[in-house]
Amino acid sequence: MRIEDLTTRPDLRRPALELGVVGGEFLRHDVVGDLAASARLAARWPEFFLVLLENDVPVARAAAVPVTFPTDERPELPDHGWDGALLWAAQDVLDGREPTTLVALEVTVAERARGRGVAALALTELKNRARNAGLARLVVPVRPTGKVNHAFESIEDYVARRDEHGRPADPWLRNHERLGARTVKIAPFAMTVTSTLDQWERWTGVRLGDGRTAVPGGIAPVLASVAQDLGVYVEPNVWVEHPL
């Protein structure tokens, strides 16, 4: 396994993105998430866009952004989680602030390479990159992967689940804890996707009615109103911090 970044291997951007996305198609349409379009991240922070290669073939990617945290105006990690981290990164660039913290936005592993510790390798390398860049911490707005099977359960109750060894029941949270991370707080509205009912049906294959409906790839239900022709998905995350 070899790890490259887009500073030295910009040619890896396209094959890395072809590894797919986590969650449903609708997650591509989070409005703030448009800031995270690969071309923007690759152009601004190529050193934090990692590609993991096996026999010179991409099997995983990881992307992160540096932010200034904590400050007097930012005493806590944002309730808006993933979206909030992107807004902070954009604000810091515009304001010319020196970053102090690295935020891991995603770790995506090809299906054929899962279950082999590849995600842990990517997270460990992000920790190394943060350290080498002189940053003080690595934080992650974790999307609990197992919650797709518990869409109607509150994020607080789901995070409290433990296995027989007292570890987080969620596999992705458990992976972070195994690497030494501690849970900091819940981000109750980390990503928000809003659209018409027809659009939701195209994205998910589900025709929404009034109220809450679980959709494929969602870790929370979509709240819909037929009268308003509106469906709103609000996804929670869990902020964790990795010691450096």
PDB file of C-alpha atoms in Angstrom:
ATOM      1  CA  MET A   1       0.000   0.000   0.000  1.00  0.00           C
ATOM      2  CA  ARG A   2       1.360   3.404  -0.987  1.00  0.00           C
ATOM      3  CA  ILE A   3      -0.013   6.849  -0.126  1.00  0.00           C
ATOM      4  CA  GLU A   4       0.223   9.789  -2.510  1.00  0.00           C
ATOM      5  CA  ASP A   5      -1.299  13.261  -2.488  1.00  0.00           C
ATOM      6  CA  LEU A   6      -2.389  15.591  -5.256  1.00  0.00           C
ATOM      7  CA  THR A   7       0.604  17.870  -4.810  1.00  0.00           C
ATOM      8  CA  THR A   8       2.857  15.329  -6.465  1.00  0.00           C
ATOM      9  CA  ARG A   9       0.251  13.206  -8.274  1.00  0.00           C
ATOM     10  CA  PRO A  10      -2.549  15.477  -9.581  1.00  0.00           C
ATOM     11  CA  ASP A  11      -3.323  12.788 -12.151  1.00  0.00           C
ATOM     12  CA  LEU A  12      -4.824  10.649  -9.368  1.00  0.00           C
ATOM     13  CA  ARG A  13      -7.745  13.005  -8.714  1.00  0.00           C
ATOM     14  CA  ARG A  14     -10.114  11.551 -11.299  1.00  0.00           C
ATOM     15  CA  PRO A  15      -9.479   7.835 -10.580  1.00  0.00           C
ATOM     16  CA  ALA A  16      -9.742   8.537  -6.846  1.00  0.00           C
ATOM     17  CA  LEU A  17     -13.123  10.221  -7.278  1.00  0.00           C
ATOM     18  CA  GLU A  18     -14.341   7.283  -9.334  1.00  0.00           C
ATOM     19  CA  LEU A  19     -14.202   5.192  -6.154  1.00  0.00           C
ATOM     20  CA  GLY A  20     -17.707   6.523  -5.477  1.00  0.00           C
ATOM     21  CA  VAL A  21     -19.386   8.314  -2.585  1.00  0.00           C
ATOM     22  CA  VAL A  22     -20.664   7.360   0.836  1.00  0.00           C
ATOM     23  CA  GLY A  23     -24.432   7.495   1.291  1.00  0.00           C
ATOM     24  CA  GLY A  24     -27.127   8.243  -1.245  1.00  0.00           C
ATOM     25  CA  GLU A  25     -26.994  10.323  -4.407  1.00  0.00           C
ATOM     26  CA  PHE A  26     -28.880  13.084  -2.585  1.00  0.00           C
ATOM     27  CA  LEU A  27     -25.836  13.845  -0.414  1.00  0.00           C
ATOM     28  CA  ARG A  28     -24.157  15.298  -3.494  1.00  0.00           C
ATOM     29  CA  HIS A  29     -26.736  18.105  -3.364  1.00  0.00           C
ATOM     30  CA  ASP A  30     -25.976  19.582   0.038  1.00  0.00           C
ATOM     31  CA  VAL A  31     -25.657  23.294  -0.815  1.00  0.00           C
ATOM     32  CA  VAL A  32     -22.631  24.008   1.369  1.00  0.00           C
ATOM     33  CA  GLY A  33     -21.039  20.787   0.172  1.00  0.00           C
ATOM     34  CA  ASP A  34     -20.575  22.362  -3.226  1.00  0.00           C
ATOM     35  CA  LEU A  35     -17.608  24.136  -1.653  1.00  0.00           C
ATOM     36  CA  ALA A  36     -16.036  20.697  -1.284  1.00  0.00           C
ATOM     37  CA  ALA A  37     -16.115  19.994  -5.007  1.00  0.00           C
ATOM     38  CA  SER A  38     -12.984  18.035  -5.723  1.00  0.00           C
ATOM     39  CA  ALA A  39     -11.442  20.617  -8.040  1.00  0.00           C
ATOM     40  CA  ARG A  40     -11.637  23.278  -5.342  1.00  0.00           C
ATOM     41  CA  LEU A  41     -10.151  21.125  -2.584  1.00  0.00           C
ATOM     42  CA  ALA A  42      -7.481  19.752  -4.867  1.00  0.00           C
ATOM     43  CA  ALA A  43      -6.480  23.229  -6.019  1.00  0.00           C
ATOM     44  CA  ARG A  44      -6.414  24.827  -2.564  1.00  0.00           C
ATOM     45  CA  TRP A  45      -5.147  21.996  -0.323  1.00  0.00           C
ATOM     46  CA  PRO A  46      -3.668  19.259  -2.533  1.00  0.00           C
ATOM     47  CA  GLU A  47      -1.391  18.133   0.298  1.00  0.00           C
ATOM     48  CA  PHE A  48      -4.463  17.093   2.293  1.00  0.00           C
ATOM     49  CA  PHE A  49      -6.127  15.167  -0.539  1.00  0.00           C
ATOM     50  CA  LEU A  50      -4.685  11.661  -0.176  1.00  0.00           C
ATOM     51  CA  VAL A  51      -4.960   8.687  -2.505  1.00  0.00           C
ATOM     52  CA  LEU A  52      -4.088   5.193  -1.289  1.00  0.00           C
ATOM     53  CA  LEU A  53      -2.717   2.892  -3.969  1.00  0.00           C
ATOM     54  CA  GLU A  54      -2.383  -0.867  -4.115  1.00  0.00           C
ATOM     55  CA  ASN A  55      -0.314  -2.119  -7.044  1.00  0.00           C
ATOM     56  CA  ASP A  56      -0.555   1.453  -8.340  1.00  0.00           C
ATOM     57  CA  VAL A  57      -4.376   1.291  -8.412  1.00  0.00           C
ATOM     58  CA  PRO A  58      -6.395   3.689  -6.168  1.00  0.00           C
ATOM     59  CA  VAL A  59      -8.283   1.814  -3.450  1.00  0.00           C
ATOM     60  CA  ALA A  60      -9.120   4.732  -1.124  1.00  0.00           C
ATOM     61  CA  ARG A  61      -9.087   8.497  -0.828  1.00  0.00           C
ATOM     62  CA  ALA A  62      -9.119  10.916   2.089  1.00  0.00           C
ATOM     63  CA  ALA A  63      -9.702  14.667   2.047  1.00  0.00           C
ATOM     64  CA  ALA A  64      -9.229  17.255   4.782  1.00  0.00           C
ATOM     65  CA  VAL A  65      -9.225  21.033   5.216  1.00  0.00           C
ATOM     66  CA  PRO A  66      -7.310  23.198   7.701  1.00  0.00           C
ATOM     67  CA  VAL A  67      -9.241  25.630   9.907  1.00  0.00           C
ATOM     68  CA  THR A  68      -8.549  28.050  12.725  1.00  0.00           C
ATOM     69  CA  PHE A  69      -9.896  26.478  15.909  1.00  0.00           C
ATOM     70  CA  PRO A  70     -10.435  27.238  18.720  1.00  0.00           C
ATOM     71  CA  THR A  71     -10.768  31.015  18.788  1.00  0.00           C
ATOM     72  CA  ASP A  72     -12.772  33.459  20.889  1.00  0.00           C
ATOM     73  CA  GLU A  73     -15.478  33.327  18.218  1.00  0.00           C
ATOM     74  CA  ARG A  74     -15.212  29.550  17.858  1.00  0.00           C
ATOM     75  CA  PRO A  75     -14.981  28.041  21.347  1.00  0.00           C
ATOM     76  CA  GLU A  76     -16.628  24.779  20.217  1.00  0.00           C
ATOM     77  CA  LEU A  77     -16.758  22.674  17.094  1.00  0.00           C
ATOM     78  CA  PRO A  78     -19.760  23.697  14.968  1.00  0.00           C
ATOM     79  CA  ASP A  79     -23.212  22.160  15.398  1.00  0.00           C
ATOM     80  CA  HIS A  80     -23.332  22.243  11.596  1.00  0.00           C
ATOM     81  CA  GLY A  81     -20.592  19.605  11.514  1.00  0.00           C
ATOM     82  CA  TRP A  82     -19.401  18.863   7.979  1.00  0.00           C
ATOM     83  CA  ASP A  83     -21.061  21.957   6.510  1.00  0.00           C
ATOM     84  CA  GLY A  84     -19.735  24.102   9.330  1.00  0.00           C
ATOM     85  CA  ALA A  85     -16.169  22.921   8.809  1.00  0.00           C
ATOM     86  CA  LEU A  86     -16.304  23.856   5.131  1.00  0.00           C
ATOM     87  CA  LEU A  87     -17.663  27.315   5.933  1.00  0.00           C
ATOM     88  CA  TRP A  88     -14.913  27.842   8.506  1.00  0.00           C
ATOM     89  CA  ALA A  89     -12.244  26.822   5.994  1.00  0.00           C
ATOM     90  CA  ALA A  90     -13.631  29.226   3.382  1.00  0.00           C
ATOM     91  CA  GLN A  91     -13.902  32.063   5.910  1.00  0.00           C
ATOM     92  CA  ASP A  92     -10.318  31.516   7.076  1.00  0.00           C
ATOM     93  CA  VAL A  93      -8.983  31.690   3.529  1.00  0.00           C
ATOM     94  CA  LEU A  94     -10.913  34.907   2.862  1.00  0.00           C
ATOM     95  CA  ASP A  95      -9.798  36.435   6.164  1.00  0.00           C
ATOM     96  CA  GLY A  96      -6.192  35.272   5.853  1.00  0.00           C
ATOM     97  CA  ARG A  97      -6.210  33.431   9.186  1.00  0.00           C
ATOM     98  CA  GLU A  98      -3.497  30.937  10.050  1.00  0.00           C
ATOM     99  CA  PRO A  99      -4.977  27.428  10.479  1.00  0.00           C
ATOM    100  CA  THR A 100      -4.400  25.448  13.662  1.00  0.00           C
ATOM    101  CA  THR A 101      -6.600  22.356  13.199  1.00  0.00           C
ATOM    102  CA  LEU A 102      -7.123  19.811  10.432  1.00  0.00           C
ATOM    103  CA  VAL A 103     -10.681  18.617   9.720  1.00  0.00           C
ATOM    104  CA  ALA A 104     -11.022  15.276   7.926  1.00  0.00           C
ATOM    105  CA  LEU A 105     -14.010  15.586   5.589  1.00  0.00           C
ATOM    106  CA  GLU A 106     -14.066  12.083   4.180  1.00  0.00           C
ATOM    107  CA  VAL A 107     -12.372   8.714   4.006  1.00  0.00           C
ATOM    108  CA  THR A 108     -13.732   6.573   1.167  1.00  0.00           C
ATOM    109  CA  VAL A 109     -12.561   2.991   0.617  1.00  0.00           C
ATOM    110  CA  ALA A 110     -13.329   0.890  -2.459  1.00  0.00           C
ATOM    111  CA  GLU A 111     -15.603  -2.034  -1.646  1.00  0.00           C
ATOM    112  CA  ARG A 112     -12.942  -4.568  -2.652  1.00  0.00           C
ATOM    113  CA  ALA A 113     -10.507  -3.127  -0.088  1.00  0.00           C
ATOM    114  CA  ARG A 114     -12.829  -2.832   2.926  1.00  0.00           C
ATOM    115  CA  GLY A 115     -12.228  -4.749   6.116  1.00  0.00           C
ATOM    116  CA  ARG A 116      -8.440  -4.619   5.727  1.00  0.00           C
ATOM    117  CA  GLY A 117      -7.568  -1.568   7.817  1.00  0.00           C
ATOM    118  CA  VAL A 118      -7.278   0.790   4.839  1.00  0.00           C
ATOM    119  CA  ALA A 119      -9.442   3.493   6.461  1.00  0.00           C
ATOM    120  CA  ALA A 120      -7.295   3.370   9.596  1.00  0.00           C
ATOM    121  CA  LEU A 121      -4.194   3.783   7.438  1.00  0.00           C
ATOM    122  CA  ALA A 122      -5.712   6.863   5.772  1.00  0.00           C
ATOM    123  CA  LEU A 123      -6.651   8.421   9.126  1.00  0.00           C
ATOM    124  CA  THR A 124      -3.175   7.751  10.501  1.00  0.00           C
ATOM    125  CA  GLU A 125      -1.635   9.493   7.500  1.00  0.00           C
ATOM    126  CA  LEU A 126      -3.938  12.494   7.972  1.00  0.00           C
ATOM    127  CA  LYS A 127      -2.684  12.693  11.566  1.00  0.00           C
ATOM    128  CA  ASN A 128       0.886  12.665  10.237  1.00  0.00           C
ATOM    129  CA  ARG A 129       0.060  15.404   7.721  1.00  0.00           C
ATOM    130  CA  ALA A 130      -1.507  17.562  10.446  1.00  0.00           C
ATOM    131  CA  ARG A 131       1.536  17.079  12.661  1.00  0.00           C
ATOM    132  CA  ASN A 132       3.976  17.854   9.856  1.00  0.00           C
ATOM    133  CA  ALA A 133       2.015  21.001   8.963  1.00  0.00           C
ATOM    134  CA  GLY A 134       2.402  22.269  12.519  1.00  0.00           C
ATOM    135  CA  LEU A 135      -1.288  21.902  13.339  1.00  0.00           C
ATOM    136  CA  ALA A 136      -2.407  21.135  16.873  1.00  0.00           C
ATOM    137  CA  ARG A 137      -5.216  18.630  16.324  1.00  0.00           C
ATOM    138  CA  LEU A 138      -7.183  16.455  13.920  1.00  0.00           C
ATOM    139  CA  VAL A 139     -10.975  16.465  14.233  1.00  0.00           C
ATOM    140  CA  VAL A 140     -13.546  14.527  12.234  1.00  0.00           C
ATOM    141  CA  PRO A 141     -17.318  15.012  11.782  1.00  0.00           C
ATOM    142  CA  VAL A 142     -18.022  11.283  11.707  1.00  0.00           C
ATOM    143  CA  ARG A 143     -20.965   9.934   9.729  1.00  0.00           C
ATOM    144  CA  PRO A 144     -21.899   6.769  11.674  1.00  0.00           C
ATOM    145  CA  THR A 145     -22.132   4.180   8.916  1.00  0.00           C
ATOM    146  CA  GLY A 146     -24.336   1.730  10.801  1.00  0.00           C
ATOM    147  CA  LYS A 147     -27.051   4.292  11.419  1.00  0.00           C
ATOM    148  CA  VAL A 148     -28.503   3.649   7.967  1.00  0.00           C
ATOM    149  CA  ASN A 149     -30.244   0.725   9.692  1.00  0.00           C
ATOM    150  CA  HIS A 150     -31.601   2.970  12.474  1.00  0.00           C
ATOM    151  CA  ALA A 151     -32.762   6.072  10.621  1.00  0.00           C
ATOM    152  CA  PHE A 152     -35.538   6.933  13.095  1.00  0.00           C
ATOM    153  CA  GLU A 153     -33.412   6.530  16.217  1.00  0.00           C
ATOM    154  CA  SER A 154     -32.010   9.725  17.718  1.00  0.00           C
ATOM    155  CA  ILE A 155     -28.317  10.256  17.145  1.00  0.00           C
ATOM    156  CA  GLU A 156     -27.798  10.488  20.922  1.00  0.00           C
ATOM    157  CA  ASP A 157     -29.348   7.064  21.525  1.00  0.00           C
ATOM    158  CA  TYR A 158     -27.501   5.530  18.609  1.00  0.00           C
ATOM    159  CA  VAL A 159     -24.097   6.829  19.748  1.00  0.00           C
ATOM    160  CA  ALA A 160     -24.779   5.447  23.226  1.00  0.00           C
ATOM    161  CA  ARG A 161     -25.061   1.890  21.814  1.00  0.00           C
ATOM    162  CA  ARG A 162     -22.212  -0.409  22.890  1.00  0.00           C
ATOM    163  CA  ASP A 163     -21.158  -3.893  21.882  1.00  0.00           C
ATOM    164  CA  GLU A 164     -20.397  -6.755  24.280  1.00  0.00           C
ATOM    165  CA  HIS A 165     -16.886  -5.353  24.861  1.00  0.00           C
ATOM    166  CA  GLY A 166     -18.115  -1.877  25.763  1.00  0.00           C
ATOM    167  CA  ARG A 167     -16.967  -0.377  22.469  1.00  0.00           C
ATOM    168  CA  PRO A 168     -19.152   1.770  20.185  1.00  0.00           C
ATOM    169  CA  ALA A 169     -21.610  -0.448  18.355  1.00  0.00           C
ATOM    170  CA  ASP A 170     -21.162   1.620  15.212  1.00  0.00           C
ATOM    171  CA  PRO A 171     -18.221   0.240  13.178  1.00  0.00           C
ATOM    172  CA  TRP A 172     -16.909   3.619  11.994  1.00  0.00           C
ATOM    173  CA  LEU A 173     -17.062   5.186  15.449  1.00  0.00           C
ATOM    174  CA  ARG A 174     -15.385   2.050  16.806  1.00  0.00           C
ATOM    175  CA  ASN A 175     -12.610   2.421  14.250  1.00  0.00           C
ATOM    176  CA  HIS A 176     -11.935   5.988  15.349  1.00  0.00           C
ATOM    177  CA  GLU A 177     -11.916   4.992  19.016  1.00  0.00           C
ATOM    178  CA  ARG A 178      -9.467   2.179  18.256  1.00  0.00           C
ATOM    179  CA  LEU A 179      -7.105   4.805  16.842  1.00  0.00           C
ATOM    180  CA  GLY A 180      -7.313   6.831  20.058  1.00  0.00           C
ATOM    181  CA  ALA A 181     -10.060   9.329  19.194  1.00  0.00           C
ATOM    182  CA  ARG A 182     -12.453  10.684  21.789  1.00  0.00           C
ATOM    183  CA  THR A 183     -16.019  11.790  21.144  1.00  0.00           C
ATOM    184  CA  VAL A 184     -16.385  15.547  21.594  1.00  0.00           C
ATOM    185  CA  LYS A 185     -20.021  16.355  20.772  1.00  0.00           C
ATOM    186  CA  ILE A 186     -22.973  15.712  18.505  1.00  0.00           C
ATOM    187  CA  ALA A 187     -23.365  17.845  15.374  1.00  0.00           C
ATOM    188  CA  PRO A 188     -27.184  17.714  15.049  1.00  0.00           C
ATOM    189  CA  PHE A 189     -27.390  19.307  11.584  1.00  0.00           C
ATOM    190  CA  ALA A 190     -24.149  18.457   9.825  1.00  0.00           C
ATOM    191  CA  MET A 191     -25.597  18.340   6.300  1.00  0.00           C
ATOM    192  CA  THR A 192     -28.895  19.633   4.934  1.00  0.00           C
ATOM    193  CA  VAL A 193     -30.491  18.725   1.609  1.00  0.00           C
ATOM    194  CA  THR A 194     -33.724  20.393   0.464  1.00  0.00           C
ATOM    195  CA  SER A 195     -35.638  19.736  -2.746  1.00  0.00           C
ATOM    196  CA  THR A 196     -38.984  18.975  -4.373  1.00  0.00           C
ATOM    197  CA  LEU A 197     -40.741  15.637  -3.966  1.00  0.00           C
ATOM    198  CA  ASP A 198     -40.142  14.769  -7.620  1.00  0.00           C
ATOM    199  CA  GLN A 199     -36.438  15.343  -7.185  1.00  0.00           C
ATOM    200  CA  TRP A 200     -36.348  13.203  -4.055  1.00  0.00           C
ATOM    201  CA  GLU A 201     -38.038  10.407  -5.972  1.00  0.00           C
ATOM    202  CA  ARG A 202     -35.413  10.628  -8.710  1.00  0.00           C
ATOM    203  CA  TRP A 203     -32.620  10.523  -6.151  1.00  0.00           C
ATOM    204  CA  THR A 204     -33.988   7.718  -3.975  1.00  0.00           C
ATOM    205  CA  GLY A 205     -36.732   5.875  -5.854  1.00  0.00           C
ATOM    206  CA  VAL A 206     -39.079   6.699  -2.956  1.00  0.00           C
ATOM    207  CA  ARG A 207     -42.219   8.816  -3.288  1.00  0.00           C
ATOM    208  CA  LEU A 208     -42.415  10.896  -0.131  1.00  0.00           C
ATOM    209  CA  GLY A 209     -45.649  11.565   1.717  1.00  0.00           C
ATOM    210  CA  ASP A 210     -46.365  13.899   4.606  1.00  0.00           C
ATOM    211  CA  GLY A 211     -44.151  13.298   7.625  1.00  0.00           C
ATOM    212  CA  ARG A 212     -40.908  11.388   8.037  1.00  0.00           C
ATOM    213  CA  THR A 213     -39.686   8.734   5.598  1.00  0.00           C
ATOM    214  CA  ALA A 214     -36.484   6.690   5.584  1.00  0.00           C
ATOM    215  CA  VAL A 215     -34.663   6.661   2.229  1.00  0.00           C
ATOM    216  CA  PRO A 216     -31.818   4.474   0.916  1.00  0.00           C
ATOM    217  CA  GLY A 217     -28.455   5.765   2.079  1.00  0.00           C
ATOM    218  CA  GLY A 218     -29.925   8.083   4.709  1.00  0.00           C
ATOM    219  CA  ILE A 219     -28.990   7.939   8.383  1.00  0.00           C
ATOM    220  CA  ALA A 220     -31.967  10.156   9.259  1.00  0.00           C
ATOM    221  CA  PRO A 221     -35.463  10.368   7.749  1.00  0.00           C
ATOM    222  CA  VAL A 222     -36.572  12.951   5.199  1.00  0.00           C
ATOM    223  CA  LEU A 223     -39.253  15.314   6.517  1.00  0.00           C
ATOM    224  CA  ALA A 224     -41.733  16.080   3.739  1.00  0.00           C
ATOM    225  CA  SER A 225     -44.793  18.225   3.064  1.00  0.00           C
ATOM    226  CA  VAL A 226     -46.977  17.360   0.076  1.00  0.00           C
ATOM    227  CA  ALA A 227     -48.751  20.725   0.232  1.00  0.00           C
ATOM    228  CA  GLN A 228     -45.437  22.576   0.018  1.00  0.00           C
ATOM    229  CA  ASP A 229     -43.885  20.070  -2.415  1.00  0.00           C
ATOM    230  CA  LEU A 230     -40.853  19.996  -0.168  1.00  0.00           C
ATOM    231  CA  GLY A 231     -38.582  17.361   1.363  1.00  0.00           C
ATOM    232  CA  VAL A 232     -35.842  18.234   3.852  1.00  0.00           C
ATOM    233  CA  TYR A 233     -33.083  15.895   5.004  1.00  0.00           C
ATOM    234  CA  VAL A 234     -30.981  16.910   8.012  1.00  0.00           C
ATOM    235  CA  GLU A 235     -28.085  14.589   8.777  1.00  0.00           C
ATOM    236  CA  PRO A 236     -26.350  14.435  12.162  1.00  0.00           C
ATOM    237  CA  ASN A 237     -22.650  13.724  12.643  1.00  0.00           C
ATOM    238  CA  VAL A 238     -20.464  12.993  15.646  1.00  0.00           C
ATOM    239  CA  TRP A 239     -17.420  15.147  16.253  1.00  0.00           C
ATOM    240  CA  VAL A 240     -14.365  13.165  17.366  1.00  0.00           C
ATOM    241  CA  GLU A 241     -10.821  14.389  18.059  1.00  0.00           C
ATOM    242  CA  HIS A 242      -7.645  12.428  17.417  1.00  0.00           C
ATOM    243  CA  PRO A 243      -4.708  13.253  19.664  1.00  0.00           C
ATOM    244  CA  LEU A 244      -1.518  14.257  17.851  1.00  0.00           C
TER     245      LEU A 244
END
